[in-house]
Coordinates of C-alpha atoms in Angstrom, one line a residue:
M306 CA -22.5 14.5 136.4
I307 CA -23.1 11.8 138.1
K308 CA -21.3 11.2 142.0
Q309 CA -18.4 8.4 141.6
S310 CA -20.3 6.6 144.1
Q311 CA -23.3 6.2 143.0
R312 CA -22.1 5.7 139.8
I313 CA -20.1 2.4 141.3
I314 CA -23.3 1.4 142.8
M315 CA -25.5 1.4 139.8
A316 CA -22.8 -0.1 137.3
S317 CA -23.1 -2.7 140.0
L318 CA -26.8 -3.0 140.0
L319 CA -26.9 -2.7 136.5
S320 CA -24.3 -5.6 135.7
S321 CA -26.0 -7.5 138.1
F322 CA -29.1 -7.1 136.1
T323 CA -27.5 -8.0 133.1
A324 CA -26.0 -10.9 134.7
I325 CA -29.0 -12.9 135.5
Y326 CA -30.2 -12.4 131.7
S327 CA -26.5 -13.6 129.9
L328 CA -25.3 -16.5 132.3
T329 CA -26.0 -19.7 130.3
D330 CA -23.7 -21.5 132.3
I331 CA -20.3 -20.8 135.1
S332 CA -18.4 -18.8 132.1
Y333 CA -18.6 -16.6 128.9
L334 CA -16.9 -19.1 126.5
F335 CA -13.2 -18.9 126.9
L336 CA -13.4 -15.9 129.4
S337 CA -13.7 -16.8 132.9
L338 CA -17.5 -15.6 134.9
P339 CA -15.6 -12.9 136.7
S340 CA -14.2 -11.5 133.8
G341 CA -17.0 -11.4 131.9
V342 CA -19.1 -9.7 135.0
L343 CA -16.0 -7.0 134.9
I344 CA -16.1 -6.6 131.3
I345 CA -19.9 -6.0 131.6
F346 CA -19.3 -3.9 134.9
G347 CA -16.8 -1.5 133.0
I348 CA -19.5 -0.8 130.1
S349 CA -22.1 -0.5 132.7
Y350 CA -20.0 2.4 134.7
Y351 CA -18.6 4.0 131.0
A352 CA -22.8 4.5 130.3
L353 CA -23.9 5.8 133.1
G354 CA -20.7 8.7 133.0
K355 CA -22.9 9.5 129.0
L356 CA -25.7 10.1 130.8
D357 CA -27.2 12.8 132.3
W358 CA -28.8 11.7 135.5
E359 CA -28.1 15.2 136.9
A360 CA -31.1 16.1 134.6
Y361 CA -33.1 12.6 135.3
K362 CA -32.7 13.2 139.4
E363 CA -34.0 16.4 139.1
Q364 CA -37.5 15.8 137.3
F365 CA -37.7 12.7 139.5
L366 CA -39.6 13.8 142.4
R367 CA -41.7 16.1 140.0
F368 CA -42.4 13.0 137.1
R369 CA -46.0 12.4 136.3
H370 CA -45.9 8.6 135.1
F371 CA -44.6 7.0 138.2
K372 CA -47.9 5.1 137.8
L373 CA -47.4 4.0 134.5
V374 CA -43.6 2.9 135.3
L375 CA -44.6 0.8 138.2
V376 CA -47.2 -0.7 136.0
L377 CA -44.7 -1.9 133.6
T378 CA -42.1 -2.7 135.8
A379 CA -44.9 -4.7 137.3
L380 CA -45.5 -6.5 134.1
S381 CA -42.1 -6.9 133.2
L382 CA -41.7 -9.1 136.7
F383 CA -44.6 -11.2 135.9
A384 CA -43.5 -12.3 132.5
Y385 CA -40.1 -12.8 133.7
C386 CA -41.2 -15.6 136.6
S387 CA -40.5 -18.6 134.5
R388 CA -37.4 -17.0 133.3
I389 CA -36.2 -16.5 137.1
K390 CA -37.2 -20.2 137.6
S391 CA -34.7 -21.5 135.1
T392 CA -32.3 -19.5 136.1
L393 CA -32.0 -20.7 139.0
H394 CA -32.1 -24.5 137.9
G395 CA -29.2 -23.8 135.7
F396 CA -27.0 -22.7 138.3
L397 CA -28.4 -24.6 141.7
P398 CA -27.7 -28.1 142.2
N399 CA -30.6 -30.1 143.2
S400 CA -29.5 -30.4 146.7
T401 CA -29.4 -26.6 147.6
N402 CA -30.7 -25.7 151.0
T403 CA -34.2 -24.2 150.1
Y404 CA -33.3 -21.6 152.3
V405 CA -30.6 -20.3 150.0
V406 CA -32.6 -20.9 147.0
V407 CA -36.0 -18.5 148.9
G408 CA -33.0 -15.9 149.6
L409 CA -32.0 -15.9 146.3
L410 CA -35.1 -15.9 144.5
L411 CA -35.5 -12.7 146.8
L412 CA -32.4 -11.0 145.6
L413 CA -33.3 -11.9 142.1
I414 CA -36.6 -10.2 142.7
M415 CA -34.8 -7.3 144.2
I416 CA -32.6 -6.9 141.4
L417 CA -34.4 -7.3 138.7
T418 CA -37.6 -4.4 140.3
I419 CA -35.0 -1.9 140.8
N420 CA -33.9 -2.2 137.4
Y421 CA -36.4 -2.9 135.2
F422 CA -38.1 0.3 137.3
M423 CA -34.9 2.7 136.5
L424 CA -35.1 0.7 133.0
W425 CA -38.8 1.8 132.3
Y426 CA -38.0 5.5 133.9
V427 CA -35.3 6.8 131.1
L428 CA -37.5 5.3 128.6
V429 CA -41.0 7.1 129.7
S430 CA -39.6 10.0 130.6
K431 CA -37.6 10.1 127.1
Y432 CA -39.7 8.6 124.8
L433 CA -42.9 8.8 126.2
R434 CA -44.3 12.7 124.9
K435 CA -42.6 11.5 121.3
L436 CA -44.8 8.3 121.2
I437 CA -47.9 10.0 122.2
S438 CA -47.5 13.3 119.6
F439 CA -46.9 10.4 116.6
G440 CA -49.9 9.2 117.3
K441 CA -52.0 12.3 117.6
K442 CA -50.7 13.1 114.3
L443 CA -52.3 9.9 113.0
D444 CA -55.0 10.7 110.6
L445 CA -58.6 9.0 110.2
F446 CA -56.7 6.9 107.1
D447 CA -53.9 5.7 110.0
R448 CA -55.9 4.9 112.5
S449 CA -58.7 3.0 110.6
L450 CA -55.4 0.5 108.8
I451 CA -53.7 0.1 111.9
Y452 CA -57.3 -1.3 113.9
G453 CA -58.6 -2.8 110.7
Y454 CA -55.6 -5.2 110.0
I455 CA -55.2 -5.9 113.5
I456 CA -59.3 -6.8 114.0
L457 CA -59.1 -8.7 110.8
F458 CA -56.2 -10.8 111.7
A459 CA -57.6 -11.3 115.6
I460 CA -60.6 -12.8 113.5
V461 CA -58.3 -14.5 110.9
N462 CA -56.0 -15.9 113.2
L463 CA -58.3 -17.4 115.9
I464 CA -60.6 -19.3 113.0
V465 CA -57.1 -20.9 111.2
L466 CA -55.7 -21.8 115.0
L467 CA -59.4 -23.8 115.3
R468 CA -58.1 -25.7 111.9
T469 CA -54.8 -26.1 113.0
S470 CA -51.9 -24.4 115.1
A471 CA -49.5 -25.2 112.8
F472 CA -48.9 -21.3 112.2
I473 CA -49.0 -20.9 115.9
F474 CA -47.4 -23.4 118.3
P475 CA -47.1 -26.7 115.7
M476 CA -46.9 -29.8 117.7
S477 CA -47.0 -33.6 116.9
D478 CA -48.1 -36.5 118.9
G479 CA -46.3 -34.4 122.1
S480 CA -43.4 -33.4 120.5
I481 CA -42.4 -30.2 119.0
A482 CA -42.8 -30.1 115.0
G483 CA -40.1 -27.5 113.2
D484 CA -39.8 -26.6 109.7
V485 CA -43.8 -26.5 108.7
I486 CA -44.4 -23.8 107.7
F487 CA -41.8 -22.8 104.8
N488 CA -38.5 -23.5 107.4
T489 CA -40.1 -21.6 110.1
D490 CA -38.9 -22.1 113.8
T491 CA -42.2 -21.0 115.0
A492 CA -42.6 -23.8 118.3
E493 CA -38.8 -23.3 119.3
L494 CA -39.5 -19.6 119.4
L495 CA -41.8 -20.1 122.3
Y496 CA -40.9 -23.2 124.0
P497 CA -39.3 -24.4 126.5
I498 CA -37.6 -20.8 126.5
D499 CA -39.7 -17.8 125.4
G500 CA -37.5 -16.2 122.7
F501 CA -39.4 -12.7 123.2
T502 CA -38.1 -12.6 127.1
T503 CA -35.2 -14.2 126.9
P504 CA -32.2 -12.5 124.9
N505 CA -30.0 -15.7 125.0
S506 CA -32.7 -18.5 123.8
S507 CA -31.0 -20.8 121.9
E508 CA -33.1 -18.7 118.6
N509 CA -31.5 -15.7 119.8
D510 CA -28.1 -16.4 118.4
F511 CA -25.8 -13.5 116.7
R512 CA -28.3 -13.1 114.5
Q513 CA -30.4 -11.6 116.5
L514 CA -28.9 -10.5 119.4
L515 CA -31.1 -7.9 121.1
F516 CA -34.5 -10.0 119.8
G517 CA -35.1 -10.7 123.6
I518 CA -35.0 -7.1 125.2
I519 CA -36.6 -5.3 121.8
G520 CA -39.4 -8.6 121.8
F521 CA -40.1 -7.8 125.2
P522 CA -42.4 -5.2 125.4
L523 CA -45.0 -7.3 123.6
S524 CA -44.1 -10.2 125.5
M525 CA -44.9 -8.5 128.7
I526 CA -48.5 -7.9 127.8
C527 CA -49.5 -11.0 126.0
T528 CA -48.0 -13.4 128.6
P529 CA -50.1 -12.0 131.9
L530 CA -53.3 -11.8 129.3
A531 CA -52.3 -15.5 128.3
Y532 CA -52.6 -16.8 131.5
V533 CA -56.1 -15.1 132.2
I534 CA -57.6 -16.6 129.1
Q535 CA -55.8 -20.5 130.3
L536 CA -57.6 -20.1 133.3
F537 CA -61.1 -19.2 131.7
V538 CA -60.6 -21.9 128.9
E539 CA -59.4 -24.9 131.4
S540 CA -62.4 -24.0 133.6
S541 CA -64.9 -24.9 130.5
G542 CA -62.8 -28.0 130.3
A543 CA -60.8 -27.4 127.1
P544 CA -57.3 -27.5 127.8
I545 CA -55.3 -25.5 125.5
P546 CA -51.0 -25.1 126.0
F547 CA -50.1 -21.6 127.3
E548 CA -47.7 -21.0 124.2
T549 CA -50.8 -21.7 121.7
I550 CA -53.0 -19.0 123.6
Y551 CA -49.6 -16.7 124.2
G552 CA -48.7 -17.6 120.4
Y553 CA -52.2 -16.1 119.1
L554 CA -51.8 -13.1 121.3
I555 CA -48.2 -12.8 119.6
S556 CA -49.7 -12.7 116.6
I557 CA -51.9 -10.1 116.6
G558 CA -48.6 -7.7 118.2
Q559 CA -47.2 -8.7 115.2
A560 CA -50.4 -7.7 113.1
G561 CA -50.2 -4.5 114.9
M562 CA -46.3 -4.1 114.3
F563 CA -47.0 -4.9 110.5
A564 CA -49.8 -2.1 110.2
I565 CA -47.8 0.3 111.9
S566 CA -45.0 -0.4 109.4
A567 CA -47.3 0.6 106.8
I568 CA -48.1 3.5 108.0
L569 CA -44.4 4.5 108.2
I570 CA -43.9 3.4 104.3
K571 CA -47.2 5.6 103.5
K572 CA -45.6 9.0 105.4
M573 CA -42.4 8.5 103.8
L574 CA -43.8 8.1 100.2
S575 CA -46.1 10.8 101.2
K576 CA -43.0 13.2 100.8
E577 CA -42.5 11.6 97.8
M578 CA -45.7 11.4 95.9
N579 CA -49.1 12.7 96.2
L580 CA -50.9 10.9 99.1
S581 CA -53.6 8.9 97.5
F582 CA -50.6 6.8 95.6
A583 CA -48.6 7.1 99.0
R584 CA -51.8 5.1 101.2
L585 CA -52.4 2.7 98.1
F586 CA -49.0 1.0 98.4
A587 CA -49.4 1.0 102.2
V588 CA -52.1 -1.2 101.5
V589 CA -50.2 -3.2 98.7
Y590 CA -47.6 -3.1 101.5
L591 CA -50.5 -5.3 103.8
V592 CA -52.0 -7.6 101.5
S593 CA -48.5 -8.8 100.0
F594 CA -47.8 -12.5 100.4
S595 CA -44.8 -11.8 102.5
T596 CA -47.0 -9.8 105.3
F597 CA -49.5 -12.1 105.4
I598 CA -47.6 -15.1 106.0
F599 CA -45.9 -13.5 109.2
T600 CA -48.5 -12.0 110.4
M601 CA -50.0 -15.1 110.8
T602 CA -47.0 -17.7 111.5
I603 CA -45.0 -16.7 115.3
E604 CA -41.1 -15.8 113.7
Q605 CA -38.9 -13.1 114.4
Y606 CA -39.2 -11.3 110.9
A607 CA -42.2 -9.5 112.4
L608 CA -40.4 -7.3 114.5
S609 CA -36.9 -7.5 112.9
T610 CA -39.2 -5.7 109.9
F611 CA -40.9 -3.1 111.9
T612 CA -37.4 -2.3 113.5
L613 CA -35.9 -1.7 110.5
V614 CA -38.6 -0.2 108.9
I615 CA -38.7 2.3 112.2
F616 CA -35.0 2.8 111.6
V617 CA -35.6 3.9 107.8
Y618 CA -37.5 6.6 109.2
L619 CA -35.4 8.1 111.2
F620 CA -32.9 8.0 108.7
V621 CA -35.1 9.7 105.6
R622 CA -36.2 12.2 108.6
R623 CA -32.6 13.0 109.0
A624 CA -32.7 12.0 112.7
D625 CA -29.8 11.2 115.1
G626 CA -27.3 8.7 113.4
R627 CA -27.4 6.4 116.6
S628 CA -31.0 5.6 116.3
A629 CA -28.8 3.0 113.9
L630 CA -29.1 1.1 117.3
V631 CA -32.3 0.4 117.6
V632 CA -32.0 -2.0 114.1
A633 CA -29.4 -3.5 116.6
G634 CA -32.2 -5.3 118.4
S635 CA -33.6 -6.7 115.1
T636 CA -30.6 -8.6 112.9
L637 CA -27.0 -7.9 112.9
T638 CA -27.3 -7.9 109.0
S639 CA -29.5 -4.7 109.2
S640 CA -27.2 -3.3 112.1
F641 CA -24.2 -3.6 110.6
A642 CA -25.4 -3.6 106.8
M643 CA -26.8 0.5 107.4
L644 CA -23.8 1.6 109.5
P645 CA -22.1 3.0 106.3
L646 CA -25.1 5.3 105.3
V647 CA -24.8 6.1 109.2
V648 CA -21.8 7.6 109.3
F649 CA -21.6 8.8 105.5
D650 CA -20.6 12.2 105.4
K651 CA -19.9 14.1 101.6
K652 CA -17.9 17.4 103.8
A653 CA -15.8 14.8 106.3
D654 CA -12.5 12.5 105.3
W655 CA -12.3 9.4 105.5
R656 CA -10.3 9.5 109.1
S657 CA -13.5 11.1 110.8
Y658 CA -15.7 8.8 108.6
L659 CA -14.1 5.9 110.1
V660 CA -13.8 7.4 113.6
K661 CA -17.8 7.9 113.5
A662 CA -17.6 4.5 112.2
F663 CA -16.3 3.1 114.9
K664 CA -18.0 4.8 117.7
M665 CA -21.2 3.6 116.2
M666 CA -19.8 0.2 116.6
F667 CA -18.7 0.5 120.3
A668 CA -21.6 1.9 120.9
T669 CA -23.8 -1.2 119.2
F670 CA -21.0 -3.6 121.0
C671 CA -21.6 -1.8 124.2
V672 CA -25.9 -1.7 124.2
I673 CA -25.1 -5.9 123.1
V674 CA -23.0 -7.1 125.5
F675 CA -25.1 -4.2 128.5
F676 CA -27.9 -6.9 127.3
G677 CA -27.0 -9.9 128.0
Q678 CA -25.6 -11.1 124.4
L679 CA -21.4 -11.3 125.4
Y680 CA -21.0 -15.0 125.3
E681 CA -23.3 -15.3 121.5
L682 CA -20.9 -12.3 120.9
L683 CA -17.9 -13.8 122.0
S684 CA -19.1 -17.2 119.9
A685 CA -20.5 -15.5 116.7
V686 CA -17.3 -16.1 114.3
H687 CA -18.5 -20.2 115.1
Q688 CA -21.7 -19.8 115.0
L689 CA -21.1 -17.7 111.3
F690 CA -19.0 -21.0 110.5
A691 CA -21.6 -23.2 112.0
Y692 CA -24.7 -21.3 109.5
S693 CA -22.4 -21.5 106.6
Q694 CA -23.9 -24.9 105.8
Y695 CA -27.1 -22.9 104.5
A696 CA -25.1 -21.0 101.9
Y697 CA -22.8 -23.5 100.8
G698 CA -23.0 -27.3 99.3
E699 CA -21.1 -29.1 96.8
S700 CA -23.4 -29.6 94.3
I701 CA -24.3 -25.9 94.5
T702 CA -23.3 -23.5 92.3
Q703 CA -23.2 -20.1 91.9
W704 CA -26.2 -19.8 88.9
D705 CA -27.8 -21.4 91.2
K706 CA -28.1 -19.0 93.8
L707 CA -28.7 -16.0 91.1
L708 CA -32.2 -18.6 90.2
Y709 CA -32.5 -18.9 94.0
Y710 CA -32.8 -14.9 94.5
V711 CA -34.8 -14.1 91.2
Q712 CA -37.5 -16.9 92.4
F713 CA -37.2 -15.2 96.1
I714 CA -38.1 -11.4 94.1
P715 CA -41.9 -12.0 93.3
S716 CA -42.5 -13.8 96.5
L717 CA -42.3 -11.1 98.4
F718 CA -45.4 -9.5 97.0
I719 CA -47.3 -12.8 95.6
A720 CA -47.5 -16.1 96.7
P721 CA -44.7 -18.9 95.2
D722 CA -45.4 -22.2 94.0
S723 CA -45.2 -24.6 97.2
L724 CA -45.4 -28.3 97.8
I725 CA -47.2 -29.7 100.9
V726 CA -46.1 -33.2 101.7
D727 CA -47.0 -34.9 105.0
G728 CA -48.4 -31.4 105.8
I729 CA -45.6 -29.6 105.6
I730 CA -44.9 -26.3 103.3
S731 CA -41.8 -25.8 101.2
S732 CA -40.9 -23.5 98.3
G733 CA -41.5 -25.7 94.6
E734 CA -40.2 -25.2 91.8
A735 CA -40.6 -21.7 90.1
S736 CA -42.5 -21.3 87.0
G737 CA -41.4 -19.7 84.1
F738 CA -43.6 -17.3 84.9
Q739 CA -42.2 -16.4 88.1
Y740 CA -38.6 -15.8 87.0
V741 CA -40.0 -13.3 84.4
L742 CA -41.5 -11.5 87.4
G743 CA -38.6 -12.0 89.3
I744 CA -36.0 -10.2 87.1
T745 CA -38.8 -7.3 85.7
I746 CA -39.1 -6.0 89.7
F747 CA -35.6 -6.3 90.5
L748 CA -35.2 -4.3 87.1
L749 CA -37.4 -1.6 87.9
S750 CA -36.5 -1.5 91.4
C751 CA -32.7 -0.2 90.3
L752 CA -34.1 2.5 88.2
S753 CA -34.8 4.1 91.3
L754 CA -30.8 4.8 91.0
S755 CA -31.9 7.6 89.1
K756 CA -33.2 9.2 92.4
L757 CA -30.5 9.1 94.4
K758 CA -28.9 12.6 94.7
R759 CA -32.1 14.3 95.8
S760 CA -33.9 11.1 97.9
R761 CA -32.6 10.0 100.6
L762 CA -35.9 7.2 100.6
A763 CA -34.8 6.4 97.1
L764 CA -31.0 5.8 98.5
I765 CA -31.7 3.4 101.1
S766 CA -34.6 1.3 99.8
V767 CA -32.3 0.9 96.7
Y768 CA -29.0 0.3 98.9
W769 CA -31.3 -2.3 100.3
V770 CA -32.6 -4.3 97.6
F771 CA -28.6 -4.7 96.8
I772 CA -27.9 -6.2 100.0
S773 CA -30.7 -8.3 99.4
L774 CA -28.7 -9.6 96.1
L775 CA -25.7 -9.8 98.1
L776 CA -27.0 -11.7 101.0
I777 CA -29.3 -14.0 99.0
G778 CA -28.2 -14.3 95.7
I779 CA -24.4 -14.1 96.0
I780 CA -23.6 -15.4 99.4
G781 CA -26.6 -17.6 98.7
W782 CA -27.9 -17.6 102.2
G783 CA -30.9 -20.4 102.8
V784 CA -30.5 -21.9 99.5
V785 CA -29.7 -24.9 100.7
E786 CA -33.0 -25.6 102.3
Q787 CA -34.9 -23.4 99.5
S788 CA -36.1 -21.5 102.6
F789 CA -36.0 -17.7 100.6
V790 CA -39.7 -17.3 101.9
L791 CA -38.2 -16.9 105.7
Y792 CA -36.1 -13.4 104.3
T793 CA -39.4 -11.9 102.1
S794 CA -41.0 -9.8 104.8
Y795 CA -37.4 -8.1 105.8
F796 CA -37.0 -7.3 102.1
A797 CA -40.2 -6.1 100.7
W798 CA -40.4 -3.1 102.1
A799 CA -37.1 -1.9 99.6
F800 CA -38.4 -3.2 96.7
L801 CA -42.2 -1.9 97.3
I802 CA -40.7 1.8 97.9
S803 CA -38.5 1.7 94.7
L804 CA -41.4 0.5 92.7
A805 CA -43.5 2.9 94.3
L806 CA -41.2 5.6 93.3
I807 CA -41.0 4.7 89.8
F808 CA -44.6 4.3 89.6
N809 CA -45.0 7.8 90.6
D810 CA -43.0 8.9 87.7
L811 CA -44.7 6.9 85.5
F812 CA -48.1 8.5 86.6
K813 CA -47.6 11.1 88.5
N814 CA -49.2 13.5 85.3
R815 CA -52.2 10.7 85.1
Q816 CA -53.2 10.1 88.5
Q817 CA -57.0 8.8 88.3
F818 CA -55.2 6.2 86.2
G819 CA -52.8 5.3 88.6
K820 CA -55.1 4.5 91.1
V821 CA -57.0 2.4 89.1
V822 CA -53.8 0.4 88.4
L823 CA -53.0 0.4 92.2
S824 CA -56.7 -0.3 92.8
L825 CA -56.6 -3.7 90.4
I826 CA -53.0 -4.5 92.1
I827 CA -54.4 -5.0 95.3
L828 CA -57.2 -6.6 94.1
I829 CA -55.2 -9.3 92.4
L830 CA -52.6 -9.8 95.3
V831 CA -55.7 -10.1 97.9
V832 CA -57.2 -12.8 96.0
S833 CA -54.3 -14.9 94.7
N834 CA -52.8 -14.8 98.4
S835 CA -56.0 -15.1 100.3
L836 CA -56.5 -18.1 98.2
M837 CA -53.2 -19.9 98.7
I838 CA -53.2 -19.3 102.1
T839 CA -56.4 -20.8 102.5
D840 CA -55.1 -23.8 100.5
Y841 CA -52.6 -24.3 102.9
V842 CA -54.7 -23.9 105.9
M843 CA -56.9 -26.4 104.4
K844 CA -53.3 -28.6 103.7
V845 CA -51.5 -28.5 106.6
G846 CA -51.1 -30.5 109.0
S847 CA -53.4 -30.2 111.9
F848 CA -50.7 -30.3 114.9
N849 CA -53.7 -29.9 117.4

């Protein structure tokens, strides 16, 4: 194991790295600054004791991917440059000596360089081979679907951006315009602080504790590209805000995440049904309204869904339960709601069940604190009460919440009835057909309960369907604002898989007819969703 002195030095480096990310004030809520840093140091010290650093040290000198690690380190520093400026500005008075500022700046860059290099070295040495292996296993259909979807929306989003910036970075009369596309926080995610690079930005609260870490690799690629494109565009006499260009590049990344999610869904379904059905359902997923709208609109849900689908894929393959930590980067809901499935063991007694659950929660806590979210964890209860206003109102009954949930279900796949007032898109009153469709989809999804004992995929998809019922239909999250569209991509995969399993039972002996039915469904979704989104683009404000 790592020597004690080395462990202390490395823990100090790691905690200083965390402090750079996490400090938003001179204290951690009710904890003093020294107390907060001491907790972070303790967690870093504990984590180092769990890692086999001797193995990393042995392979360090013969490591083949040093150039890749150096490139990733340089990109990370570049992407974080604007954050360094705001970090210094927040803690130094205006009268601070220039030499002190320069000295602190050099110290920050040195700490970040060392730690970025260490983190990328660990990640590349541990996961690069697995990623390359996964990529090599993609067949022609997989690659065509991924590249085709990315190219399609690179073109579509550019055309839409020439008409309106509402989906990418809506601004009106020089100020940020919020809640333009179904109550999304598109502009707030990019400005004044980039939520993709900053864990403690206002958008990355207790609901999205590690979004600023999981989203960082996407940001570090898009940031330098955005600067280069901005220089080229401005030289041609067409000034465009950096955030608009950056947001457009992020939207292409979102298309890639949804496309890979579709491939993972296909791979999981192919173990339960014939390959043709699995491929067609992957296409159904990509042409669903929830996927379309959040491929075009900058929001946190594309990345949240992506990390969640990765977890589901690992769970179905019976991977190590620690893979649950990946969803801690998406939302609080997924990381804790999935915990019972991760730790459950039929052969274990309740004591070992609780011990395993506690260890998982403690590990998740350590990861969250290490990556700079101690402040958000300590203020989680206060934030929870603050956000409860979106689920409760004096005139809102439990029946209203259930109707809200039924209205939510069909919008997973097909565009809901909408209102466009003064260029702002919001949910409208549902028609009787939508209520019938919502109830039908829910009941069909529940039929997958019959497969729980022999299918982990059925188990986790039905489980997530009932989580959606609890969160939206019973608690009524977002019912006050009627913002159910926000959560569609987060639950669409579960309904799709549940329906796919039932569809396979119905058509496994009539596969040609089943293919025709799925092809018609895809055609209907493409036409109806494309027409509705085109209507949005034409009627929404220009926000140029």
